[in-house]
Every structure is written in structure tokens, then in C-alpha cells.
Amino acid sequence: MPDVRVRIAPSPTGPLHIGTARTALFNYLYARHVGGTFVLRLEDTDQARSTEGFERDILEHLHWLGLAWDEGPAAGGRAERGPHGPYRQMARLPLYAEAAARLVAEDRAYPCYCSPDELEADRRAQEASRQPPRYVGRCATLTAAERAAREAEGRRPAVRFRIEPGVVAFDDLIRGRVEIDTAALGGDLVIVRADGTPLYHFTVVVDDAAMGITHVIRGEDHLSNTPKHILLFRALGHPVPAFAHLPLILNPDRTKMSKRKSQTAVRDYVAEGFVREALVNYLAYLGWSPGTEEDVLPLAEIAARFDLAAVQKGGAVFDRARLEWLNGQWIRRLADDDLVERLAPFLEADWAAGRIDRNPGPAEIAALLPLVRERLPVLGAIGELVGFLFSDAVAIDPALLVPKRWERATARAGLAEASRAIDAAGPEGFAVGPLEGALRGVAGANGWKAGDLFMAVRVALTGRTATPPLFESMVALGRERVLARLDRAARALEAETPA
Ligand code: GLU
């Protein structure tokens, strides 16, 4: 199907939302799977809420996710590309005006002079008589003279599209047959406001028609808009595209995903250190699955297997734990250089924020990869894991130094003995195997469980109970610092021990 054209049409009224990213991904996957064209169009007609900053955030993060569009606005130093530009709706206003004029000329739409007060009074009357809100049709049949009279009063008309009685039916590629009685659509539809600005239902159809969109793939929240759009396509004399409505993304409590209950901005996931490979992999599973046991799939592989007909109808719960698991899987698969490059900014941020005293260079980070690679649910966890290596002194909670089965005095003795044994082994004995042997020897000689001694030592060196493997961490820390931290921790217990 070489002629397939799909689009993502974000409104820059907020940062890139997980839901928009998922919709963009499914459009991208479908386009790539069938060899079609993926178009990006910015729907920025809500001037009160649209900002350039949000626009940048959306383009930047779609690009970051690897969802390259074939046609779309200028972005990231790249010129606008594609034969159907401009790809920003605010630059397309004449097209909407022209289409609206055509509908009025054909009497498929008409000027509506109703004032906000009149419309509000209608709404209240309908509410009082328990009727659903709908336009009463006051201006639907005005004569030329009646229109002229209203113009003379200085009234500026909106443009309303006639919604004729009947049933609109279509075969949604995901949901199957959908039939909606036009009586449920709220009456004739405003397509251009009195101030001349066009509305979403209208601009989306004018543009999908002008841009030759063949498949509209979007969230289920738009399902109820589709009959209006179909009527507008027909009125404008354009073929109606196919529709595929993707299942809603849900909070864990199965309500619609919301900022209040879930983190929804892609940039916040990036800031935590989710990698693009894991995010697109996870987003693909929000409504689709490869039908096999495989979890970790790269974007190109997902595109090769993607099928709109396999998209589920039911809502897709956003499962943060599964996303973190996938992220960890992807972090394990990154090449060394790549992982070092991605970790560096997080350590630099820790340094800038004063959480560590030194900003390690790439070679130092590379040397730590064997210790951290399998322990990172997100890149941003790196500071927690290895910050003790780049801090002059770690803060230690003395209570953590004393393992559950131990007394304070045992911990103090344990740390002192460990220090003595490491010191006695000399620089030659300061390696993973000998260090482990030395500490096991100390534990055995004193009748301590090795695990308890290791825990006390771990806390003394790092301030934490969960760290990379102990002996590798000691080697990374270096002999001098290990001895100094053990002694300092032992002294801290002395000071804390009641006489
Ligand atoms: N600008 C609309 C939105 O962000 C596009 C909806 C559509 O795909 O038709 O929801």
C-alpha cells in the first residue's frame, strides 16, 4: 500500500504527552510497516493555550524517540519538508476561510448571529427541561434580509455547518462497525467563530483532506468526533479516510490516564533516565503486542511486525514497573560507549547539584560499567549507586552500621578488625579475591556471619545498604579511602556508644 498517508497532529498546549507519543508511534509504525508516509502537523489554532515552548518540547521529544516524520514543519534546524505545507495550522488560515466560504456558498453552512447570551439562555432552558444541549437552529433559515438586518446591528456571524438528520456509520479498523445517529451531535456545528478563528473539527478535516491523509489513527477519546468529521469530509467533497481509534491509556486504577495520578509528560521520563529504546518499546505495548513471549524489541522490529488489526479495543493500563523493567533490559543492551555517554549528564547533574564532589570523566564511568549495568532501572539512579566514589565523605547513619543481629560494640569491633586485616594484606592484597578472603577470615575467626560483617563494611564505605558488589566497590574506591572510611565509621560508633 504505497499510498498510505497518516499523521500525528499535536496541539502545542502542553509538553509531549505519553498518549500523544503513543499515537505518534502507532502512526509511525503503520506507515513504516506498509511503506507509507508519516506526516506531522501542528494544530496551534488555540492561540490562548499554544506556546512555542510546548511546540519545541513536542518536536524535540518526538525526534528523541526516533519517530522521524517524512513531512512536517521546520524543526531542529531542519527546513520544513513536504509538498503539502505549511504544516502549522496558524499558517493555513486562508485555506479554512476559503473552505468555510465554499460551504456557505453551497448552503451546507450558514452565518449564525446568535449572541453568547442567547446561546446561554438556550442551554439553560434545555437543562431545565432535561434535554441534552443542542443548537436550536435560530439562524438556520434566515432570509437574506434577516441576515442583513443582523449585520446592520453590528453582529458578527459565526459559521455553522448543517448537521442533517440520519445515521453516520463507519468501519473502524480497531473497533469495527460504529453507527451514530446525527441527532446525538448537538445540532448544527460552529466551524468558524465570530472572530474568524476556525475550530478543531473543521481545521482537522480541511487539513486531512488537503494533505491526502488516508488513515486517521488517533485516541479513542476522538471516537465521538468522527461522525462530525465524516460529515465534513463529505460536504467538502473529499473521500473519507479510514479510521482507527486506539484504546485509552489508563491509570493503574483503570481511570483515564491523568497528570494527577500518573506522570504524563515524556520529558519527565527522559529526565529520570528512561532510554528511548525502552520508551518506544513500552509505548508499543500500550494496546499492541507481538503475540509472542518476546518483550525486548527494537523500533524497526516492532514496525516490521506491527498490525493495526492486532490492536486491542480495551484500555491499556500504564504499568510503570514494566516500563522500568524494560528500561533495565535496554540499558543492559547498550554498547559501552553509548551507555557512558548517556550516563555522563546524570553524574554531571549530581555534581552540579552538590550531591557528589567530583564530576567523573568518561574513562572513569566506563570502568564502572560492569558494576552498574545490571543495576540501573533508570540512568538517573547512577548517582545513588556510585556517588560514594565521587564524594569526599559519605554521610553515614550510625544505626545502619549495626546489622540486625549485632550489638553496637560488635559493629565497632567488626569495622576495626576489617580495617586491620585489609591494612595487613598490604597493597598487593587489595584486589577482589584477596579482600573477600581477608574479610571472610575476620568473620570466621570471630564467629560472625560473613553477611553481617559485609553489611557493616558496606555501610561504612558507601553510607548505603544497597550498592554494587562490595569487593569490586572497594577496589574502585581505593585502599586509602577504604581504610580511612572504615576507621572513621568505627570511631563514629565509639562516640555513639554509651559509656
Ligand atoms: N490536535 C488534536 C489533538 O491533539 C488532533 C486530534 C486528531 O488526531 O484528530 O487531540
Short mmCIF file of C-alpha atoms and ligand atoms in Angstrom, two decimals:
data_model
loop_
_atom_site.label_atom_id
_atom_site.label_comp_id
_atom_site.label_asym_id
_atom_site.label_seq_id
_atom_site.Cartn_x
_atom_site.Cartn_y
_atom_site.Cartn_z
CA MET A 1 0.00 0.00 0.00
CA PRO A 2 2.45 2.68 -1.12
CA ASP A 3 -0.15 5.47 -0.99
CA VAL A 4 -0.90 5.25 2.70
CA ARG A 5 -0.59 8.64 4.41
CA VAL A 6 -1.00 9.01 8.17
CA ARG A 7 -0.39 11.89 10.51
CA ILE A 8 0.17 12.97 14.07
CA ALA A 9 -1.49 16.29 14.75
CA PRO A 10 -0.45 17.54 18.18
CA SER A 11 -1.71 20.76 19.71
CA PRO A 12 1.17 22.62 21.38
CA THR A 13 -0.82 23.31 24.53
CA GLY A 14 1.39 21.23 26.82
CA PRO A 15 4.60 19.22 26.75
CA LEU A 16 4.60 15.99 24.73
CA HIS A 17 2.13 13.69 26.49
CA ILE A 18 2.63 9.94 26.78
CA GLY A 19 -0.70 9.49 24.96
CA THR A 20 0.37 11.68 22.05
CA ALA A 21 3.70 9.87 21.88
CA ARG A 22 1.85 6.54 21.74
CA THR A 23 -0.45 7.83 18.98
CA ALA A 24 2.55 9.18 17.04
CA LEU A 25 4.29 5.83 17.45
CA PHE A 26 1.33 3.82 16.13
CA ASN A 27 1.04 6.12 13.12
CA TYR A 28 4.76 5.81 12.53
CA LEU A 29 4.66 2.02 12.88
CA TYR A 30 1.78 1.69 10.48
CA ALA A 31 3.44 3.99 7.93
CA ARG A 32 6.73 2.11 8.17
CA HIS A 33 5.02 -1.27 8.03
CA VAL A 34 3.17 -0.52 4.80
CA GLY A 35 5.74 1.80 3.25
CA GLY A 36 3.51 4.85 3.66
CA THR A 37 4.15 8.47 4.60
CA PHE A 38 4.11 9.83 8.16
CA VAL A 39 3.09 13.48 8.37
CA LEU A 40 3.43 15.81 11.34
CA ARG A 41 1.08 18.76 11.57
CA LEU A 42 0.91 21.27 14.41
CA GLU A 43 -2.63 22.18 15.40
CA ASP A 44 -1.88 25.51 17.01
CA THR A 45 -5.14 27.38 16.47
CA ASP A 46 -5.87 27.53 20.20
CA GLN A 47 -3.72 30.64 20.50
CA ALA A 48 -4.58 31.22 24.14
CA ARG A 49 -3.03 27.90 25.19
CA SER A 50 -0.44 27.19 22.49
CA THR A 51 3.16 28.21 23.13
CA GLU A 52 6.39 27.99 21.20
CA GLY A 53 7.98 26.27 24.17
CA PHE A 54 5.44 23.43 24.08
CA GLU A 55 5.86 23.20 20.32
CA ARG A 56 9.60 22.78 20.75
CA ASP A 57 9.10 20.25 23.52
CA ILE A 58 6.80 18.15 21.33
CA LEU A 59 9.02 18.20 18.24
CA GLU A 60 12.17 17.62 20.26
CA HIS A 61 10.79 14.62 22.09
CA LEU A 62 9.16 13.00 19.06
CA HIS A 63 12.54 13.35 17.41
CA TRP A 64 14.26 12.00 20.52
CA LEU A 65 12.01 8.94 20.45
CA GLY A 66 13.18 8.29 16.91
CA LEU A 67 9.78 8.89 15.32
CA ALA A 68 11.11 10.66 12.24
CA TRP A 69 8.38 12.28 10.18
CA ASP A 70 8.51 12.32 6.40
CA GLU A 71 6.63 15.60 6.06
CA GLY A 72 6.26 18.33 8.61
CA PRO A 73 7.26 21.70 9.99
CA ALA A 74 10.75 23.06 10.28
CA ALA A 75 12.38 21.64 13.39
CA GLY A 76 15.79 21.39 14.97
CA GLY A 77 17.48 23.42 12.25
CA ARG A 78 15.84 21.33 9.54
CA ALA A 79 13.69 23.13 6.97
CA GLU A 80 10.00 22.35 6.56
CA ARG A 81 9.64 19.41 4.24
CA GLY A 82 6.81 18.03 2.15
CA PRO A 83 4.55 19.19 -0.69
CA HIS A 84 1.53 20.00 1.50
CA GLY A 85 2.87 22.76 3.71
CA PRO A 86 2.67 24.85 5.65
CA TYR A 87 2.38 22.22 8.41
CA ARG A 88 1.29 24.67 11.10
CA GLN A 89 -2.40 25.48 11.18
CA MET A 90 -1.90 29.16 12.04
CA ALA A 91 -0.12 29.45 8.69
CA ARG A 92 -3.07 27.84 6.90
CA LEU A 93 -5.87 30.21 7.94
CA PRO A 94 -6.72 31.28 4.36
CA LEU A 95 -7.43 27.64 3.48
CA TYR A 96 -10.01 27.33 6.25
CA ALA A 97 -11.63 30.64 5.31
CA GLU A 98 -11.88 29.51 1.73
CA ALA A 99 -13.37 26.13 2.66
CA ALA A 100 -15.88 27.79 5.00
CA ALA A 101 -16.90 30.26 2.27
CA ARG A 102 -17.43 27.37 -0.10
CA LEU A 103 -19.68 25.54 2.37
CA VAL A 104 -21.69 28.74 2.95
CA ALA A 105 -22.00 29.34 -0.79
CA GLU A 106 -23.38 25.80 -1.16
CA ASP A 107 -25.68 26.33 1.85
CA ARG A 108 -24.06 23.43 3.70
CA ALA A 109 -23.14 26.02 6.31
CA TYR A 110 -24.64 29.37 7.24
CA PRO A 111 -23.80 32.51 9.17
CA CYS A 112 -25.06 32.33 12.75
CA TYR A 113 -25.68 35.60 14.60
CA CYS A 114 -26.67 34.17 17.95
CA SER A 115 -25.05 36.04 20.81
CA PRO A 116 -23.35 34.24 23.71
CA ASP A 117 -26.29 35.36 25.91
CA GLU A 118 -28.84 33.81 23.58
CA LEU A 119 -26.92 30.56 23.43
CA GLU A 120 -26.54 30.51 27.19
CA ALA A 121 -30.30 31.05 27.63
CA ASP A 122 -30.95 28.14 25.22
CA ARG A 123 -28.62 25.93 27.22
CA ARG A 124 -30.36 26.75 30.48
CA ALA A 125 -33.79 26.13 29.04
CA GLN A 126 -32.64 22.74 27.77
CA GLU A 127 -31.13 21.92 31.12
CA ALA A 128 -34.36 22.89 32.88
CA SER A 129 -36.38 20.59 30.63
CA ARG A 130 -33.72 17.86 30.95
CA GLN A 131 -32.79 17.89 27.30
CA PRO A 132 -29.26 17.41 26.04
CA PRO A 133 -27.67 20.67 24.87
CA ARG A 134 -28.05 21.35 21.18
CA TYR A 135 -28.19 24.36 18.89
CA VAL A 136 -31.84 25.34 18.43
CA GLY A 137 -31.42 26.42 14.82
CA ARG A 138 -32.39 30.05 15.30
CA CYS A 139 -30.21 31.19 12.37
CA ALA A 140 -30.56 28.09 10.19
CA THR A 141 -33.22 29.52 7.93
CA LEU A 142 -32.70 33.26 7.98
CA THR A 143 -33.55 35.06 4.78
CA ALA A 144 -31.04 37.38 3.13
CA ALA A 145 -32.96 40.34 4.53
CA GLU A 146 -32.88 38.91 8.06
CA ARG A 147 -29.15 38.39 7.80
CA ALA A 148 -28.64 41.91 6.52
CA ALA A 149 -30.66 43.25 9.45
CA ARG A 150 -28.40 41.44 11.93
CA GLU A 151 -25.31 42.67 10.14
CA ALA A 152 -26.71 46.17 10.39
CA GLU A 153 -26.98 45.72 14.16
CA GLY A 154 -23.23 45.18 14.11
CA ARG A 155 -23.46 41.46 14.85
CA ARG A 156 -20.59 39.41 13.54
CA PRO A 157 -21.56 35.89 12.49
CA ALA A 158 -20.02 32.58 13.34
CA VAL A 159 -20.27 29.91 10.65
CA ARG A 160 -22.37 26.84 11.41
CA PHE A 161 -22.24 23.60 9.48
CA ARG A 162 -25.59 21.90 8.90
CA ILE A 163 -25.86 18.52 10.59
CA GLU A 164 -28.56 16.70 8.62
CA PRO A 165 -30.73 14.01 10.25
CA GLY A 166 -29.58 10.46 9.68
CA VAL A 167 -27.09 7.88 10.82
CA VAL A 168 -23.34 8.06 10.20
CA ALA A 169 -21.69 4.66 10.02
CA PHE A 170 -18.08 3.64 9.52
CA ASP A 171 -15.90 0.61 9.97
CA ASP A 172 -13.23 1.46 12.48
CA LEU A 173 -10.11 -0.60 11.82
CA ILE A 174 -9.84 -1.41 15.52
CA ARG A 175 -13.34 -1.09 16.93
CA GLY A 176 -15.30 -2.46 13.99
CA ARG A 177 -18.67 -1.09 12.93
CA VAL A 178 -19.63 2.21 14.56
CA GLU A 179 -23.01 3.84 13.96
CA ILE A 180 -24.03 7.16 15.41
CA ASP A 181 -27.32 8.99 14.95
CA THR A 182 -26.60 12.60 14.00
CA ALA A 183 -29.35 13.64 16.42
CA ALA A 184 -26.74 12.99 19.15
CA LEU A 185 -24.27 15.52 17.73
CA GLY A 186 -25.68 18.65 19.36
CA GLY A 187 -27.20 20.28 16.30
CA ASP A 188 -25.53 22.45 13.66
CA LEU A 189 -21.84 22.78 14.39
CA VAL A 190 -19.83 26.00 14.70
CA ILE A 191 -16.84 25.65 12.37
CA VAL A 192 -15.64 29.27 12.44
CA ARG A 193 -16.08 31.57 15.44
CA ALA A 194 -17.47 35.09 15.12
CA ASP A 195 -13.92 36.42 15.42
CA GLY A 196 -12.93 34.44 12.35
CA THR A 197 -10.91 31.69 14.05
CA PRO A 198 -11.67 28.20 12.79
CA LEU A 199 -12.45 25.32 15.17
CA TYR A 200 -10.72 21.99 15.58
CA HIS A 201 -13.40 19.81 13.92
CA PHE A 202 -13.16 21.94 10.82
CA THR A 203 -9.41 22.52 10.54
CA VAL A 204 -8.64 18.86 11.14
CA VAL A 205 -10.87 17.82 8.24
CA VAL A 206 -9.75 20.57 5.86
CA ASP A 207 -6.13 19.60 6.53
CA ASP A 208 -6.57 15.84 6.46
CA ALA A 209 -8.29 16.33 3.10
CA ALA A 210 -5.66 18.75 1.75
CA MET A 211 -2.81 16.56 2.95
CA GLY A 212 -4.30 13.42 1.42
CA ILE A 213 -4.48 11.56 4.72
CA THR A 214 -5.76 8.03 4.07
CA HIS A 215 -5.83 6.67 7.64
CA VAL A 216 -6.68 8.64 10.75
CA ILE A 217 -5.13 6.78 13.68
CA ARG A 218 -5.84 8.53 16.98
CA GLY A 219 -7.00 8.06 20.54
CA GLU A 220 -10.40 6.67 21.40
CA ASP A 221 -11.30 9.98 23.03
CA HIS A 222 -11.84 11.23 19.46
CA LEU A 223 -14.32 8.50 18.52
CA SER A 224 -17.34 10.69 19.21
CA ASN A 225 -15.88 13.42 16.97
CA THR A 226 -15.57 11.14 13.99
CA PRO A 227 -19.19 11.38 12.72
CA LYS A 228 -18.81 15.17 12.57
CA HIS A 229 -15.59 14.76 10.67
CA ILE A 230 -17.13 12.29 8.23
CA LEU A 231 -19.99 14.69 7.50
CA LEU A 232 -17.49 17.48 6.88
CA PHE A 233 -15.35 15.33 4.55
CA ARG A 234 -18.45 14.53 2.55
CA ALA A 235 -19.63 18.14 2.45
CA LEU A 236 -16.22 19.27 1.24
CA GLY A 237 -16.33 16.63 -1.47
CA HIS A 238 -13.35 14.63 -0.25
CA PRO A 239 -13.04 10.89 0.18
CA VAL A 240 -13.46 9.86 3.80
CA PRO A 241 -10.27 8.34 5.24
CA ALA A 242 -10.21 5.10 7.19
CA PHE A 243 -10.31 5.49 10.97
CA ALA A 244 -8.54 3.54 13.69
CA HIS A 245 -9.23 4.57 17.28
CA LEU A 246 -6.58 3.44 19.75
CA PRO A 247 -7.55 2.26 23.23
CA LEU A 248 -7.27 4.76 26.06
CA ILE A 249 -4.21 4.67 28.28
CA LEU A 250 -5.33 4.10 31.87
CA ASN A 251 -4.01 4.89 35.33
CA PRO A 252 -3.40 1.78 37.47
CA ASP A 253 -6.93 2.26 38.90
CA ARG A 254 -8.30 1.98 35.32
CA THR A 255 -9.40 5.60 35.12
CA LYS A 256 -8.22 7.57 32.07
CA MET A 257 -4.52 8.41 32.39
CA SER A 258 -4.19 11.80 34.01
CA LYS A 259 -1.48 14.11 35.27
CA ARG A 260 -2.91 13.82 38.74
CA LYS A 261 -2.38 10.07 39.01
CA SER A 262 0.42 9.33 36.55
CA GLN A 263 3.46 11.07 35.17
CA THR A 264 2.28 12.06 31.68
CA ALA A 265 5.00 14.29 30.17
CA VAL A 266 7.59 12.43 28.13
CA ARG A 267 10.23 14.94 29.23
CA ASP A 268 9.80 13.80 32.85
CA TYR A 269 10.60 10.23 31.83
CA VAL A 270 13.64 11.46 29.91
CA ALA A 271 14.77 13.41 32.97
CA GLU A 272 14.59 10.28 35.11
CA GLY A 273 16.77 8.41 32.68
CA PHE A 274 14.40 6.27 30.66
CA VAL A 275 16.07 5.45 27.35
CA ARG A 276 14.31 5.98 24.04
CA GLU A 277 14.58 2.32 23.09
CA ALA A 278 12.66 1.28 26.19
CA LEU A 279 10.07 4.04 25.94
CA VAL A 280 9.08 3.25 22.35
CA ASN A 281 9.19 -0.46 23.14
CA TYR A 282 6.89 0.09 26.10
CA LEU A 283 4.57 2.54 24.30
CA ALA A 284 4.08 -0.05 21.54
CA TYR A 285 2.74 -2.44 24.17
CA LEU A 286 0.08 0.07 25.19
CA GLY A 287 -2.55 -1.53 23.01
CA TRP A 288 -0.47 -3.87 20.87
CA SER A 289 1.57 -6.99 21.44
CA PRO A 290 3.74 -9.06 19.14
CA GLY A 291 1.74 -12.14 20.10
CA THR A 292 4.87 -13.91 21.31
CA GLU A 293 6.78 -14.08 24.57
CA GLU A 294 9.35 -11.59 23.37
CA ASP A 295 9.43 -8.35 25.31
CA VAL A 296 12.52 -6.52 24.22
CA LEU A 297 12.05 -5.39 20.63
CA PRO A 298 13.74 -2.54 18.79
CA LEU A 299 11.66 0.02 16.90
CA ALA A 300 12.46 -1.37 13.46
CA GLU A 301 11.47 -4.87 14.55
CA ILE A 302 8.20 -3.60 16.01
CA ALA A 303 7.48 -1.79 12.75
CA ALA A 304 8.15 -4.97 10.82
CA ARG A 305 5.60 -6.88 12.91
CA PHE A 306 3.04 -4.15 13.58
CA ASP A 307 -0.54 -4.73 12.51
CA LEU A 308 -3.43 -2.33 13.17
CA ALA A 309 -5.86 -5.24 13.22
CA ALA A 310 -3.97 -6.68 16.21
CA VAL A 311 -4.50 -3.55 18.31
CA GLN A 312 -6.73 -4.27 21.29
CA LYS A 313 -10.04 -2.49 21.93
CA GLY A 314 -9.86 -2.39 25.72
CA GLY A 315 -7.98 0.28 27.65
CA ALA A 316 -4.25 -0.20 28.25
CA VAL A 317 -3.03 0.25 31.83
CA PHE A 318 0.19 2.20 32.16
CA ASP A 319 2.41 -0.10 34.20
CA ARG A 320 5.42 1.80 35.47
CA ALA A 321 7.05 -1.32 36.89
CA ARG A 322 7.04 -2.99 33.48
CA LEU A 323 8.45 0.15 31.89
CA GLU A 324 11.29 0.18 34.46
CA TRP A 325 11.98 -3.48 33.83
CA LEU A 326 12.15 -2.91 30.08
CA ASN A 327 14.36 0.12 30.66
CA GLY A 328 16.77 -2.01 32.67
CA GLN A 329 16.77 -4.58 29.87
CA TRP A 330 17.60 -1.93 27.31
CA ILE A 331 20.32 -0.37 29.47
CA ARG A 332 21.97 -3.82 29.61
CA ARG A 333 21.98 -3.96 25.83
CA LEU A 334 23.57 -0.59 25.12
CA ALA A 335 27.12 -0.51 23.83
CA ASP A 336 29.71 0.63 26.40
CA ASP A 337 30.48 3.95 24.75
CA ASP A 338 26.84 4.70 24.25
CA LEU A 339 25.98 3.94 27.88
CA VAL A 340 28.88 6.07 29.14
CA GLU A 341 27.68 8.95 27.01
CA ARG A 342 24.14 8.62 28.33
CA LEU A 343 25.20 8.31 31.98
CA ALA A 344 27.58 11.27 31.94
CA PRO A 345 24.91 14.01 32.03
CA PHE A 346 23.28 12.43 35.08
CA LEU A 347 26.54 12.38 37.03
CA GLU A 348 27.26 15.89 35.86
CA ALA A 349 23.87 16.97 37.20
CA ASP A 350 24.59 15.25 40.52
CA TRP A 351 27.85 17.16 40.66
CA ALA A 352 26.23 20.47 39.73
CA ALA A 353 23.66 19.92 42.47
CA GLY A 354 26.39 19.18 45.03
CA ARG A 355 25.35 15.56 45.54
CA ILE A 356 28.86 14.45 44.58
CA ASP A 357 32.15 16.34 44.93
CA ARG A 358 33.71 15.44 41.62
CA ASN A 359 32.42 15.00 38.06
CA PRO A 360 33.93 11.74 36.76
CA GLY A 361 35.24 11.59 33.22
CA PRO A 362 34.23 9.06 30.55
CA ALA A 363 37.08 6.67 31.33
CA GLU A 364 36.09 6.51 34.98
CA ILE A 365 32.47 5.91 34.11
CA ALA A 366 33.45 3.24 31.60
CA ALA A 367 35.44 1.41 34.29
CA LEU A 368 32.32 1.23 36.46
CA LEU A 369 30.03 -0.27 33.83
CA PRO A 370 30.47 -3.88 34.98
CA LEU A 371 29.35 -2.81 38.46
CA VAL A 372 26.30 -0.80 37.45
CA ARG A 373 24.98 -2.03 34.12
CA GLU A 374 22.61 -4.60 35.60
CA ARG A 375 21.56 -2.41 38.49
CA LEU A 376 20.06 0.59 36.76
CA PRO A 377 16.26 0.73 36.38
CA VAL A 378 16.84 4.28 35.07
CA LEU A 379 20.00 6.14 34.11
CA GLY A 380 19.29 8.66 36.85
CA ALA A 381 19.89 6.00 39.50
CA ILE A 382 23.61 6.12 38.75
CA GLY A 383 24.37 8.72 41.43
CA GLU A 384 22.70 6.66 44.15
CA LEU A 385 24.69 3.66 43.05
CA VAL A 386 28.21 5.03 42.69
CA GLY A 387 28.05 8.51 44.22
CA PHE A 388 30.15 7.26 47.16
CA LEU A 389 33.11 7.01 44.77
CA PHE A 390 32.96 10.67 43.86
CA SER A 391 32.24 12.13 47.28
CA ASP A 392 34.98 13.08 49.68
CA ALA A 393 32.99 11.89 52.63
CA VAL A 394 29.74 9.97 52.73
CA ALA A 395 27.11 10.71 55.30
CA ILE A 396 26.56 7.68 57.49
CA ASP A 397 23.63 6.94 59.72
CA PRO A 398 25.33 5.10 62.64
CA ALA A 399 22.22 2.97 63.14
CA LEU A 400 22.74 1.44 59.67
CA LEU A 401 26.26 0.39 60.63
CA VAL A 402 24.89 -2.12 63.12
CA PRO A 403 23.41 -5.19 61.41
CA LYS A 404 20.23 -6.58 62.97
CA ARG A 405 21.87 -9.46 64.83
CA TRP A 406 24.70 -7.30 66.15
CA GLU A 407 25.36 -5.03 69.09
CA ARG A 408 26.90 -1.66 68.56
CA ALA A 409 30.15 -2.85 70.11
CA THR A 410 30.27 -5.82 67.71
CA ALA A 411 29.94 -3.46 64.77
CA ARG A 412 32.68 -1.26 66.11
CA ALA A 413 34.95 -4.28 66.59
CA GLY A 414 34.00 -5.67 63.18
CA LEU A 415 34.95 -2.47 61.38
CA ALA A 416 38.22 -2.18 63.31
CA GLU A 417 39.11 -5.81 62.57
CA ALA A 418 38.25 -5.40 58.90
CA SER A 419 40.46 -2.34 58.71
CA ARG A 420 43.32 -4.17 60.41
CA ALA A 421 43.05 -7.17 58.06
CA ILE A 422 42.94 -5.00 54.95
CA ASP A 423 45.86 -2.95 56.17
CA ALA A 424 47.86 -6.08 56.96
CA ALA A 425 47.24 -7.54 53.48
CA GLY A 426 49.10 -4.56 52.00
CA PRO A 427 48.62 -3.04 48.56
CA GLU A 428 49.22 -6.47 46.92
CA GLY A 429 46.28 -7.93 48.80
CA PHE A 430 43.97 -5.13 47.74
CA ALA A 431 42.06 -6.98 45.00
CA VAL A 432 38.62 -8.55 44.79
CA GLY A 433 39.57 -12.16 45.66
CA PRO A 434 42.04 -11.46 48.49
CA LEU A 435 39.76 -8.82 50.03
CA GLU A 436 36.89 -11.25 50.18
CA GLY A 437 39.22 -13.89 51.67
CA ALA A 438 40.51 -11.45 54.28
CA LEU A 439 37.03 -10.39 55.43
CA ARG A 440 35.70 -13.95 55.47
CA GLY A 441 38.72 -14.80 57.62
CA VAL A 442 37.87 -11.99 60.06
CA ALA A 443 34.26 -13.15 60.28
CA GLY A 444 35.26 -16.80 60.79
CA ALA A 445 37.82 -16.01 63.47
CA ASN A 446 35.25 -14.02 65.46
CA GLY A 447 32.27 -16.27 64.96
CA TRP A 448 30.36 -13.64 62.93
CA LYS A 449 28.20 -14.30 59.91
CA ALA A 450 30.15 -13.02 56.89
CA GLY A 451 26.99 -11.29 55.59
CA ASP A 452 26.70 -9.20 58.76
CA LEU A 453 30.31 -8.07 58.56
CA PHE A 454 29.97 -7.30 54.86
CA MET A 455 26.88 -5.18 55.57
CA ALA A 456 28.65 -3.13 58.26
CA VAL A 457 31.61 -2.60 55.92
CA ARG A 458 29.30 -1.71 53.02
CA VAL A 459 27.56 0.99 55.03
CA ALA A 460 30.87 2.31 56.35
CA LEU A 461 32.22 2.72 52.83
CA THR A 462 29.13 3.92 50.99
CA GLY A 463 26.58 5.12 53.52
CA ARG A 464 24.08 2.73 51.92
CA THR A 465 22.76 -0.76 52.41
CA ALA A 466 22.28 -1.47 48.69
CA THR A 467 25.31 -0.93 46.48
CA PRO A 468 27.20 -2.56 43.65
CA PRO A 469 29.12 -5.72 44.69
CA LEU A 470 31.16 -4.97 47.80
CA PHE A 471 34.67 -6.07 46.84
CA GLU A 472 34.55 -4.52 43.39
CA SER A 473 33.31 -1.33 45.07
CA MET A 474 36.26 -1.43 47.46
CA VAL A 475 38.70 -1.73 44.59
CA ALA A 476 37.03 1.17 42.80
CA LEU A 477 37.23 3.24 45.96
CA GLY A 478 40.95 2.52 46.52
CA ARG A 479 42.90 1.32 49.52
CA GLU A 480 43.48 4.67 51.23
CA ARG A 481 39.86 5.69 51.13
CA VAL A 482 38.66 2.27 52.23
CA LEU A 483 40.89 2.30 55.31
CA ALA A 484 40.03 5.89 56.14
CA ARG A 485 36.27 5.29 55.85
CA LEU A 486 36.40 2.12 57.96
CA ASP A 487 38.31 3.91 60.70
CA ARG A 488 36.02 6.90 60.60
CA ALA A 489 32.93 4.70 60.86
CA ALA A 490 34.43 2.72 63.75
CA ARG A 491 35.14 5.98 65.55
CA ALA A 492 31.63 7.20 64.91
CA LEU A 493 30.34 4.12 66.72
CA GLU A 494 32.72 4.74 69.56
CA ALA A 495 31.43 8.24 70.01
CA GLU A 496 27.89 6.96 69.84
CA THR A 497 28.40 4.09 72.26
CA PRO A 498 27.06 4.99 75.69
CA ALA A 499 29.74 4.58 78.36
N1 GLU B 1 -4.96 18.26 17.65
C1 GLU B 1 -5.76 17.13 18.01
C2 GLU B 1 -5.31 16.61 19.36
O1 GLU B 1 -4.20 16.88 19.76
C3 GLU B 1 -5.64 16.07 16.94
C4 GLU B 1 -6.66 15.03 17.03
C5 GLU B 1 -6.71 14.19 15.81
O2 GLU B 1 -5.81 13.38 15.62
O3 GLU B 1 -7.64 14.35 15.02
O4 GLU B 1 -6.06 15.95 20.03
#
